[in-house]
Amino acid sequence: MSKALVITEKPSVARDIASALGGFQEQDGWLESDRYVVTWAVGHLLELLEPEEIDPVYKRWTLDTLPILPDAFQLKPKRGHSERLRTIKKLLGRKDVSDLVNACDAGREGELIFREIEQHLGSQLPVRRLWLQSMTEEAIRDGFDRLRPGEELEGLAAAAECRAVSDWLIGMNATRALTKRLRGRRERGAWSAGRVQTPTLALLVDREIEVLAHVPRAYWRVTGVFDHEGQSYEGAWFDPGFQPGADEEARDDRLFDEARARAIVEAVQGRPGTAEETRKPSRESPPPLFDLTSLQREANRRFGWSARRTLSAAQRCYEGHKILTYPRTDSRCLPSDYRATVHGVLEAFSRARANGARGEEGREPVADYAVAARRLLDDGLENESRIFDDAGISDHFAIVPTGKLPRQALSGDDRRLFDLVVRRFLGAFHPPAIWERVERVTQVAEHRFRSRARTLTTPGWRAVLESSSDGEEATALPPLRAGAAEASGVAVANRQSELVAEQTRPSPRITEARLLSLMENAGQQIDDEDLAAVLHEKGIGTPATRAEIIENLIAKGYAVRMGKALRPTAKGIRLIDILRRIHVDRLASPELTGELEQHLLDVERGRRSREAIMEEMKSYAREIVEHTKGFEYEDLYKGEPPLGPCPRCSRPVVEQAWFYRCEPDPGAEEDCPVRIWKDTSGRYLDRATVTALLRDGRSGVLEGFAARNGRPYRGVLEMDRERWSPKVVPESWEEGEAARAEPEYEVDPEPLQRCPFEEECQVIESPTQYVCERKLKEAELGKDPEGPRSCGFVLPRTVCKREITREEALVYLAGGRTELLTDFTSRYGRPFSATLVLKKNGRHGFEFPPRAPRGGRKASSDDGEASPKPAAKGRGGAKAAAGGKKTRPRVRTAAKRPRKKAAKKKSQPD
């Protein structure tokens, strides 16, 4: 009897398919039933050849060998995956295997993974496509009943191949050309550039230049406290005749003239006035369902998560728990034939409370879901035309719950992400929320003060939110006398007026949530979700790749995280600056890169040929190489005016590629030693900062300097007249104003539990730690030799750039260790997973999972799951299932780190 060979992207998916279809037995590297043989990849098993593998002439990085434009692009097995390919090849050669089923993830990358295997192994078997939106057993069985002909996905396969080859062409040529021209003597790393990575960096750089160039301006605000029938309220002075103009920092409530501001305070102090107000209802529609990018934005805004951390949790909820649909989607709608499924999901949630489903720590998180689901079933669904929209569906639909409740209580990231998606799903079908917005204007003499408030009158979809939700909050004003007409006003008394001195601030640095939005809309500042939906097809990257793009920028030294914000490094700023000056603007242009993404979409949908876009990419690579080869350093800043006189020789100081210096004097006996390096203590020195330094001999307080351990701090630049270069004078740490590397969190005043070392002591929260209350008091007040000493317990709330949630801290306190936690980030920017263990000194250490044996047949999946367990003994038996020789867990304390091995330099594209 002939069988179909099913190839999945991960071992965990192979196990799910076998479980859903039934009748499978474990063999040595695959699962088999009467109808199917199921085996798996582990992500990409193959990669494009390196240039030096195409031709030895490319082994040395030289400009004369560029551009590299191969006639054909060949694949090779990735390191450690040859055995997996041999297993698939052996199964392809079986006489009873008659056709192939592509069961890789339903999307561009999943299609590429399968096509690479098929091409490399030379398979001629017919192909059918399994296209899954959900990983429930019912969805898998339904998918196998509706297998699609492989020919239907030819456009998707061509787009996937174009994407991979385009990234290789641009990445290899741009990286080699820029590295040869820009790398200094003390630098070892490559100047990596790519079709998607570099325009994303440009978004950060443009905002950073704006931040660095900002010069604070003093302004004043006038506030008043008013009394009406024994109740007080506050108001802020404003100019009703204000019109926006050329001054971008002007606002209707800002006064840039201190004398005028003081005159207003004197004019209204203690004077009677009148108040009148308007009340208007305001409808607030529920937000659309989540796609991956909007989910990542919301998780960053709410929890401070990175895009990668959100994707990891969503992937676990999809593959591991089967409680969410496919997460790597760019759609925020559902297909029109999904109404019955939505009804089934609501039924499942409405029954969950009656069945006693409970959540973590005895709470009932599904109780809220049950109430909202029953309300929808009884009252009907709102917003159906907007949600069920076939035109808004691409390869996948929105991320929604499958209706399957987790078999055991979720914890940590998975619980929080699932809750976020379920509440968004339930809220989307509710009516709008209705607010009453109040604007009160109080007039004293000829001056007016404004007070605003809002009250939620009809909760609508907001009834689904948690009470602790950080959405729009209600505010209140004491009512004016009943019957007061809008035009007549009522009498009030001015109890107090105050002058508030402030300074203008630059636009905030871009958060990861904001960057994802800009990437989705090709760098355009679009806050309107409906308009953004129209333009999202011209975005930078895809929903599935944007998280990795951001992590690449950090790993390659182009950007760093500062809490929720991202800041480009001096290296990142220099790269974008030079690309623009040598007229390789296209490589750093979000809009043009968005157009290239649109061309890939055109290939996928058959509107553009593969050959056309490949020719365009080769031309693009030639252009980059020609401009990078041809520029002269002395021409880069020719048109820039001098910044000021040199403090040593008084000649004009000019900008150059790596530093600022005075203009050379050909007749001088020696060269002036003044050098102001653009990269000073980890901070980029912009022209405005250097101008102030030359003029005043020192700068104001500047942010963004970095210590050797990476911790950011604030400081003042002063000119060192011995070395004739600027030195940084750090701001005093005792003042508590230095920039913090770790984020601060809200504090729950309720103690977590008793300290694990001292029964009479409690563990409590601080903004940055879970800490023994005695230890916290010692830190605040100084150690008291007469009182009880602290046990020393402390657990940071941020460990390796990952938040440790209160729930995870409770598990740690109860058992001295957490469960396996994912999405830590090493000092080198690499993700890792580990268990936190409590040490005797009250600090934490790391315990790592055992490494998979190299070259073994049982490769572990990239989501951390082991390969499928055997249903019956086959060749290899129990030993193979156990993964061979056992490996003891590696334990490392937080204070000790292994040496980093020197990595082989490779010219990897994006």
CSV table of N, CA and C in Angstrom, one decimal, residues 340-433:
chain,number,residue,atom,x,y,z
A,340,ALA,N,-19.4,30.0,12.7
A,340,ALA,CA,-19.7,28.9,13.6
A,340,ALA,C,-18.6,28.5,14.5
A,341,THR,N,-17.4,28.7,14.1
A,341,THR,CA,-16.2,28.4,15.0
A,341,THR,C,-16.2,29.4,16.1
A,342,VAL,N,-16.4,30.7,15.9
A,342,VAL,CA,-16.5,31.7,16.9
A,342,VAL,C,-17.6,31.3,17.9
A,343,HIS,N,-18.7,30.9,17.4
A,343,HIS,CA,-19.8,30.5,18.3
A,343,HIS,C,-19.4,29.3,19.2
A,344,GLY,N,-18.6,28.4,18.6
A,344,GLY,CA,-18.2,27.3,19.4
A,344,GLY,C,-17.2,27.7,20.5
A,345,VAL,N,-16.3,28.7,20.1
A,345,VAL,CA,-15.3,29.2,21.1
A,345,VAL,C,-16.1,29.8,22.3
A,346,LEU,N,-17.1,30.7,22.0
A,346,LEU,CA,-17.9,31.3,23.0
A,346,LEU,C,-18.6,30.3,23.9
A,347,GLU,N,-19.1,29.3,23.3
A,347,GLU,CA,-19.8,28.2,24.1
A,347,GLU,C,-18.8,27.6,25.0
A,348,ALA,N,-17.6,27.3,24.5
A,348,ALA,CA,-16.6,26.7,25.4
A,348,ALA,C,-16.2,27.5,26.6
A,349,PHE,N,-16.1,28.8,26.3
A,349,PHE,CA,-15.7,29.7,27.4
A,349,PHE,C,-16.9,29.9,28.4
A,350,SER,N,-18.1,29.9,27.9
A,350,SER,CA,-19.3,30.1,28.8
A,350,SER,C,-19.5,28.9,29.7
A,351,ARG,N,-19.0,27.7,29.2
A,351,ARG,CA,-19.2,26.5,30.0
A,351,ARG,C,-18.0,26.3,31.0
A,352,ALA,N,-16.9,27.0,30.8
A,352,ALA,CA,-15.7,26.8,31.6
A,352,ALA,C,-15.9,27.1,33.1
A,353,ARG,N,-16.7,28.1,33.4
A,353,ARG,CA,-17.0,28.4,34.8
A,353,ARG,C,-17.8,27.3,35.5
A,354,ALA,N,-18.8,26.8,34.8
A,354,ALA,CA,-19.6,25.7,35.4
A,354,ALA,C,-18.8,24.5,35.6
A,355,ASN,N,-17.8,24.2,34.8
A,355,ASN,CA,-16.9,23.0,34.9
A,355,ASN,C,-15.9,23.2,35.9
A,356,GLY,N,-15.8,24.4,36.6
A,356,GLY,CA,-14.9,24.6,37.6
A,356,GLY,C,-13.4,24.8,37.2
A,357,ALA,N,-13.2,25.2,35.9
A,357,ALA,CA,-11.9,25.4,35.5
A,357,ALA,C,-11.3,26.6,36.3
A,358,ARG,N,-10.1,26.3,36.8
A,358,ARG,CA,-9.4,27.3,37.7
A,358,ARG,C,-8.1,27.7,37.1
A,359,GLY,N,-7.7,28.9,37.5
A,359,GLY,CA,-6.4,29.4,37.0
A,359,GLY,C,-5.4,29.3,38.1
A,360,GLU,N,-4.3,30.0,37.9
A,360,GLU,CA,-3.2,30.0,38.8
A,360,GLU,C,-3.5,30.5,40.2
A,361,GLU,N,-3.0,29.9,41.2
A,361,GLU,CA,-3.1,30.4,42.6
A,361,GLU,C,-4.5,30.5,43.1
A,362,GLY,N,-5.4,29.6,42.6
A,362,GLY,CA,-6.7,29.5,43.0
A,362,GLY,C,-7.7,30.5,42.4
A,363,ARG,N,-7.1,31.4,41.6
A,363,ARG,CA,-8.0,32.4,40.9
A,363,ARG,C,-8.8,31.7,39.8
A,364,GLU,N,-9.8,32.4,39.4
A,364,GLU,CA,-10.6,32.0,38.3
A,364,GLU,C,-10.5,32.9,37.1
A,365,PRO,N,-9.4,32.9,36.3
A,365,PRO,CA,-9.3,33.8,35.2
A,365,PRO,C,-10.4,33.6,34.2
A,366,VAL,N,-10.8,32.3,34.1
A,366,VAL,CA,-11.9,32.1,33.0
A,366,VAL,C,-13.2,32.5,33.4
A,367,ALA,N,-13.4,32.9,34.7
A,367,ALA,CA,-14.7,33.4,35.1
A,367,ALA,C,-15.1,34.7,34.4
A,368,ASP,N,-14.1,35.6,34.2
A,368,ASP,CA,-14.4,36.8,33.4
A,368,ASP,C,-14.8,36.4,32.0
A,369,TYR,N,-14.0,35.5,31.4
A,369,TYR,CA,-14.3,35.1,30.0
A,369,TYR,C,-15.7,34.5,29.9
A,370,ALA,N,-16.1,33.7,31.0
A,370,ALA,CA,-17.4,33.0,30.9
A,370,ALA,C,-18.6,34.1,30.9
A,371,VAL,N,-18.4,35.1,31.8
A,371,VAL,CA,-19.5,36.1,31.8
A,371,VAL,C,-19.6,36.9,30.5
A,372,ALA,N,-18.4,37.3,29.9
A,372,ALA,CA,-18.4,38.0,28.7
A,372,ALA,C,-19.0,37.1,27.5
A,373,ALA,N,-18.6,35.8,27.5
A,373,ALA,CA,-19.0,34.9,26.4
A,373,ALA,C,-20.5,34.7,26.5
A,374,ARG,N,-21.0,34.5,27.7
A,374,ARG,CA,-22.5,34.3,27.8
A,374,ARG,C,-23.2,35.5,27.4
A,375,ARG,N,-22.7,36.7,27.7
A,375,ARG,CA,-23.4,38.0,27.3
A,375,ARG,C,-23.4,38.0,25.8
A,376,LEU,N,-22.4,37.6,25.1
A,376,LEU,CA,-22.4,37.7,23.7
A,376,LEU,C,-23.3,36.7,23.1
A,377,LEU,N,-23.4,35.5,23.7
A,377,LEU,CA,-24.3,34.4,23.2
A,377,LEU,C,-25.7,34.9,23.3
A,378,ASP,N,-26.0,35.6,24.4
A,378,ASP,CA,-27.4,36.0,24.7
A,378,ASP,C,-27.8,37.2,23.9
A,379,ASP,N,-26.9,38.2,23.8
A,379,ASP,CA,-27.2,39.5,23.1
A,379,ASP,C,-26.9,39.5,21.7
A,380,GLY,N,-26.0,38.6,21.2
A,380,GLY,CA,-25.6,38.6,19.8
A,380,GLY,C,-24.3,39.4,19.6
A,381,LEU,N,-23.6,39.2,18.5
A,381,LEU,CA,-22.3,39.8,18.2
A,381,LEU,C,-22.4,41.1,17.5
A,382,GLU,N,-21.6,42.0,17.9
A,382,GLU,CA,-21.5,43.3,17.3
A,382,GLU,C,-20.3,43.3,16.3
A,383,ASN,N,-20.2,44.3,15.4
A,383,ASN,CA,-19.1,44.5,14.6
A,383,ASN,C,-18.7,43.4,13.6
A,384,GLU,N,-19.7,42.6,13.2
A,384,GLU,CA,-19.5,41.4,12.4
A,384,GLU,C,-18.9,41.7,11.1
A,385,SER,N,-19.4,42.8,10.4
A,385,SER,CA,-19.0,43.1,9.1
A,385,SER,C,-17.5,43.5,9.1
A,386,ARG,N,-17.1,44.1,10.2
A,386,ARG,CA,-15.7,44.5,10.3
A,386,ARG,C,-14.7,43.3,10.6
A,387,ILE,N,-15.2,42.4,11.4
A,387,ILE,CA,-14.4,41.3,11.8
A,387,ILE,C,-14.4,40.2,10.8
A,388,PHE,N,-15.5,39.8,10.3
A,388,PHE,CA,-15.6,38.7,9.3
A,388,PHE,C,-15.5,39.3,7.9
A,389,ASP,N,-14.3,39.4,7.4
A,389,ASP,CA,-14.0,40.1,6.2
A,389,ASP,C,-13.0,39.4,5.4
A,390,ASP,N,-13.4,38.7,4.4
A,390,ASP,CA,-12.5,37.9,3.5
A,390,ASP,C,-11.5,38.7,2.8
A,391,ALA,N,-11.8,40.0,2.5
A,391,ALA,CA,-10.8,40.8,1.9
A,391,ALA,C,-9.7,41.2,2.8
A,392,GLY,N,-9.8,41.1,4.1
A,392,GLY,CA,-8.8,41.4,5.0
A,392,GLY,C,-7.9,40.2,5.4
A,393,ILE,N,-8.1,39.0,4.7
A,393,ILE,CA,-7.4,37.8,5.0
A,393,ILE,C,-6.3,37.6,4.0
A,394,SER,N,-5.1,37.3,4.4
A,394,SER,CA,-4.0,37.0,3.4
A,394,SER,C,-3.8,35.5,3.5
A,395,ASP,N,-2.7,35.0,4.0
A,395,ASP,CA,-2.5,33.6,4.2
A,395,ASP,C,-3.1,33.1,5.4
A,396,HIS,N,-3.2,34.0,6.4
A,396,HIS,CA,-3.7,33.6,7.7
A,396,HIS,C,-4.7,34.6,8.2
A,397,PHE,N,-5.5,34.2,9.2
A,397,PHE,CA,-6.4,35.2,9.8
A,397,PHE,C,-5.9,35.6,11.2
A,398,ALA,N,-6.7,36.4,11.9
A,398,ALA,CA,-6.3,37.1,13.1
A,398,ALA,C,-5.9,36.0,14.2
A,399,ILE,N,-5.2,36.4,15.2
A,399,ILE,CA,-4.9,35.5,16.3
A,399,ILE,C,-6.0,35.5,17.3
A,400,VAL,N,-6.7,34.4,17.5
A,400,VAL,CA,-7.8,34.3,18.3
A,400,VAL,C,-7.7,32.9,19.1
A,401,PRO,N,-8.4,32.8,20.2
A,401,PRO,CA,-8.4,31.5,20.9
A,401,PRO,C,-9.1,30.4,20.1
A,402,THR,N,-8.6,29.2,20.3
A,402,THR,CA,-9.2,28.1,19.6
A,402,THR,C,-10.5,27.5,20.3
A,403,GLY,N,-10.7,28.0,21.6
A,403,GLY,CA,-11.8,27.4,22.3
A,403,GLY,C,-11.4,26.3,23.2
A,404,LYS,N,-10.1,25.8,23.1
A,404,LYS,CA,-9.6,24.8,23.9
A,404,LYS,C,-9.0,25.4,25.1
A,405,LEU,N,-9.4,25.0,26.3
A,405,LEU,CA,-8.8,25.6,27.5
A,405,LEU,C,-7.6,24.7,27.9
A,406,PRO,N,-6.5,25.3,28.5
A,406,PRO,CA,-5.3,24.6,28.8
A,406,PRO,C,-5.6,23.5,29.8
A,407,ARG,N,-4.9,22.3,29.6
A,407,ARG,CA,-5.1,21.2,30.4
A,407,ARG,C,-4.7,21.5,31.9
A,408,GLN,N,-3.7,22.3,32.1
A,408,GLN,CA,-3.3,22.7,33.4
A,408,GLN,C,-3.1,24.2,33.4
A,409,ALA,N,-3.1,24.8,34.6
A,409,ALA,CA,-3.1,26.2,34.7
A,409,ALA,C,-1.8,26.7,34.0
A,410,LEU,N,-2.0,27.8,33.2
A,410,LEU,CA,-0.9,28.4,32.6
A,410,LEU,C,-0.1,29.3,33.6
A,411,SER,N,1.2,29.5,33.3
A,411,SER,CA,1.9,30.4,34.2
A,411,SER,C,2.8,31.3,33.4
A,412,GLY,N,3.3,32.3,34.1
A,412,GLY,CA,4.2,33.3,33.5
A,412,GLY,C,3.7,33.9,32.2
A,413,ASP,N,4.6,34.0,31.2
A,413,ASP,CA,4.3,34.7,30.0
A,413,ASP,C,3.2,34.1,29.2
A,414,ASP,N,3.0,32.8,29.2
A,414,ASP,CA,2.0,32.1,28.5
A,414,ASP,C,0.6,32.6,29.0
A,415,ARG,N,0.5,32.6,30.3
A,415,ARG,CA,-0.8,33.0,30.9
A,415,ARG,C,-1.1,34.5,30.6
A,416,ARG,N,-0.2,35.4,30.7
A,416,ARG,CA,-0.4,36.8,30.4
A,416,ARG,C,-0.8,37.0,29.0
A,417,LEU,N,-0.1,36.3,28.1
A,417,LEU,CA,-0.3,36.5,26.7
A,417,LEU,C,-1.7,35.9,26.3
A,418,PHE,N,-2.0,34.8,26.8
A,418,PHE,CA,-3.3,34.2,26.5
A,418,PHE,C,-4.4,35.1,27.0
A,419,ASP,N,-4.3,35.6,28.2
A,419,ASP,CA,-5.3,36.5,28.7
A,419,ASP,C,-5.5,37.7,27.8
A,420,LEU,N,-4.4,38.3,27.3
A,420,LEU,CA,-4.4,39.4,26.5
A,420,LEU,C,-5.2,39.2,25.2
A,421,VAL,N,-4.9,38.0,24.6
A,421,VAL,CA,-5.6,37.7,23.3
A,421,VAL,C,-7.1,37.4,23.6
A,422,VAL,N,-7.4,36.6,24.6
A,422,VAL,CA,-8.8,36.3,24.9
A,422,VAL,C,-9.7,37.5,25.1
A,423,ARG,N,-9.1,38.4,25.9
A,423,ARG,CA,-9.9,39.7,26.2
A,423,ARG,C,-10.1,40.5,25.0
A,424,ARG,N,-9.0,40.6,24.2
A,424,ARG,CA,-9.2,41.3,22.9
A,424,ARG,C,-10.2,40.7,22.0
A,425,PHE,N,-10.2,39.3,21.9
A,425,PHE,CA,-11.2,38.6,21.1
A,425,PHE,C,-12.6,38.8,21.6
A,426,LEU,N,-12.9,38.7,22.9
A,426,LEU,CA,-14.2,38.9,23.4
A,426,LEU,C,-14.6,40.3,23.3
A,427,GLY,N,-13.7,41.3,23.6
A,427,GLY,CA,-14.1,42.7,23.5
A,427,GLY,C,-14.5,43.1,22.1
A,428,ALA,N,-13.8,42.5,21.0
A,428,ALA,CA,-14.1,42.9,19.7
A,428,ALA,C,-15.5,42.7,19.2
A,429,PHE,N,-16.3,41.8,19.9
A,429,PHE,CA,-17.7,41.6,19.5
A,429,PHE,C,-18.7,42.3,20.4
A,430,HIS,N,-18.1,43.2,21.3
A,430,HIS,CA,-19.0,44.0,22.2
A,430,HIS,C,-19.3,45.3,21.5
A,431,PRO,N,-20.3,46.0,22.0
A,431,PRO,CA,-20.7,47.3,21.5
A,431,PRO,C,-19.6,48.3,22.0
A,432,PRO,N,-19.6,49.5,21.5
A,432,PRO,CA,-18.6,50.5,21.9
A,432,PRO,C,-18.8,51.0,23.3
A,433,ALA,N,-17.7,51.5,23.9
A,433,ALA,CA,-17.8,52.1,25.2
A,433,ALA,C,-18.2,53.6,25.0
